[in-house]
Structures are given as C-alpha cells and as structure tokens.
PDB file of C-alpha atoms in Angstrom:
ATOM      1  CA  MET E  89     -28.799  14.764   4.669  1.00 46.00           C
ATOM      2  CA  ALA E  90     -29.593  11.110   2.740  1.00 49.00           C
ATOM      3  CA  GLY E  91     -26.560   8.691   2.498  1.00 50.00           C
ATOM      4  CA  GLY E  92     -26.799   9.144  -1.005  1.00 52.00           C
ATOM      5  CA  HIS E  93     -25.950  13.073  -1.619  1.00 54.00           C
ATOM      6  CA  TRP E  94     -23.097  13.106   1.509  1.00 54.00           C
ATOM      7  CA  ARG E  95     -20.924  10.271  -0.212  1.00 59.00           C
ATOM      8  CA  PRO E  96     -20.311  12.694  -3.165  1.00 63.00           C
ATOM      9  CA  GLN E  97     -19.569  15.040  -0.531  1.00 81.00           C
ATOM     10  CA  TRP E  98     -17.325  13.456   1.640  1.00 79.00           C
ATOM     11  CA  ARG E  99     -15.122  12.561  -0.848  1.00 82.00           C
ATOM     12  CA  THR E 100     -14.571  15.729  -2.144  1.00 86.00           C
ATOM     13  CA  VAL E 101     -13.462  16.596   0.984  1.00 86.00           C
ATOM     14  CA  LEU E 102     -10.945  13.636   1.622  1.00 85.00           C
ATOM     15  CA  ARG E 103      -9.626  14.803  -1.381  1.00 87.00           C
ATOM     16  CA  LYS E 104      -8.933  18.542  -0.608  1.00 90.00           C
ATOM     17  CA  ILE E 105      -7.570  16.965   2.387  1.00 88.00           C
ATOM     18  CA  ALA E 106      -4.939  14.711   1.088  1.00 89.00           C
ATOM     19  CA  GLY E 107      -4.057  18.085  -1.454  1.00 91.00           C
ATOM     20  CA  HIS E 108      -5.024  15.446  -4.575  1.00 90.00           C
ATOM     21  CA  GLY E 109      -5.840  17.753  -7.986  1.00 91.00           C
ATOM     22  CA  SER E 110      -8.278  14.742  -8.914  1.00 90.00           C
ATOM     23  CA  LEU E 111     -11.494  12.418  -7.357  1.00 87.00           C
ATOM     24  CA  THR E 112     -10.176   9.965  -9.309  1.00 88.00           C
ATOM     25  CA  THR E 113      -7.037   9.673  -7.520  1.00 88.00           C
ATOM     26  CA  THR E 114      -8.401   9.767  -3.769  1.00 84.00           C
ATOM     27  CA  GLN E 115     -11.381   7.349  -4.959  1.00 84.00           C
ATOM     28  CA  ARG E 116      -8.338   4.932  -5.362  1.00 82.00           C
ATOM     29  CA  TYR E 117      -7.736   5.015  -1.780  1.00 81.00           C
ATOM     30  CA  LEU E 118     -11.166   4.380  -0.834  1.00 79.00           C
ATOM     31  CA  HIS E 119     -11.414   1.191  -3.323  1.00 74.00           C
ATOM     32  CA  PRO E 120      -8.567  -0.274  -2.567  1.00 71.00           C
ATOM     33  CA  ASP E 121      -8.692  -3.675  -4.961  1.00 79.00           C
ATOM     34  CA  VAL E 122      -7.925  -6.827  -2.751  1.00 80.00           C
ATOM     35  CA  HIS E 123      -4.845  -8.575  -4.782  1.00 86.00           C
ATOM     36  CA  LYS E 124      -3.245  -5.634  -4.680  1.00 82.00           C
ATOM     37  CA  ILE E 125      -3.378  -5.057  -2.045  1.00 77.00           C
ATOM     38  CA  THR E 126      -2.257  -8.488  -1.002  1.00 84.00           C
ATOM     39  CA  ALA E 127       0.340  -8.496  -3.144  1.00 86.00           C
ATOM     40  CA  ALA E 128       1.770  -5.623  -1.879  1.00 83.00           C
ATOM     41  CA  GLY E 129       2.122  -7.091   2.174  1.00 83.00           C
ATOM     42  CA  ALA E 130       3.484  -9.732   0.316  1.00 88.00           C
ATOM     43  CA  ALA E 131       6.443  -7.905  -1.902  1.00 88.00           C
ATOM     44  CA  LEU E 132       6.763  -6.008   2.004  1.00 84.00           C
ATOM     45  CA  SER E 133       7.139  -9.039   3.960  1.00 86.00           C
ATOM     46  CA  ALA E 134       9.635 -10.709   1.312  1.00 86.00           C
ATOM     47  CA  HIS E 135      11.520  -7.230   1.173  1.00 84.00           C
ATOM     48  CA  LEU E 136      11.607  -6.664   5.164  1.00 82.00           C
ATOM     49  CA  SER E 137      12.491 -11.095   5.674  1.00 82.00           C
ATOM     50  CA  VAL E 138      15.452 -10.447   3.476  1.00 76.00           C
ATOM     51  CA  LEU E 139      16.565  -7.481   5.476  1.00 70.00           C
ATOM     52  CA  ARG E 140      15.777  -9.190   9.034  1.00 68.00           C
ATOM     53  CA  ALA E 141      17.720 -11.885   7.549  1.00 62.00           C
ATOM     54  CA  PRO E 142      21.528 -12.963   9.382  1.00 65.00           C
ATOM     55  CA  ARG E 143      23.734 -13.003   7.050  1.00 65.00           C
ATOM     56  CA  SER E 144      25.384 -15.468   6.330  1.00 67.00           C
ATOM     57  CA  LEU E 145      29.663 -15.802   5.791  1.00 63.00           C
ATOM     58  CA  PRO E 146      31.129 -17.574   2.553  1.00 66.00           C
ATOM     59  CA  VAL E 147      31.867 -21.780   3.950  1.00 67.00           C
ATOM     60  CA  PRO E 148      35.533 -22.298   3.560  1.00 69.00           C
ATOM     61  CA  LEU E 149      36.455 -24.745   0.609  1.00 69.00           C
ATOM     62  CA  VAL E 150      37.829 -27.696   2.333  1.00 72.00           C
ATOM     63  CA  VAL E 151      41.094 -28.765   0.077  1.00 73.00           C
ATOM     64  CA  ALA E 152      41.295 -32.801   0.837  1.00 70.00           C
ATOM     65  CA  ASN E 153      45.238 -34.541   0.828  1.00 65.00           C
TER      66      ASN E 153
END
C-alpha cells in the first residue's frame, strides 16, 4: 500500500481501538501540541513536588523578656 493511502486507514483503526467516536479525537492524540505537552509536564512536576515536600512544623513563637 502506498504511504498516503495507508495513513487514513491506520488512523481509523486506532480510533476504533481507542473507542473514540470521532476521528478528530484520535487525531488530537496523534498530533499533540508541544506547548501543551510541556505545560502538562510542568504542572505534573509541580504537583508531584508538592506531594513529596516534607510538611514543615509550625515555627514556635519566641517571646523576648
């Protein structure tokens, strides 16, 4: 099969495997936006760093005499 002819077929096959009703949904996953991927990675990293950060204890209040 020629490359141009095969491409639409494999997208349709992937759409069916993924259970997407629309080929447009599948194409979003096949052509991700680099900026969105970078932003999602940064958001995930920030989320994970908050989860891993040790919880600090309240600082005791020192009253001078």
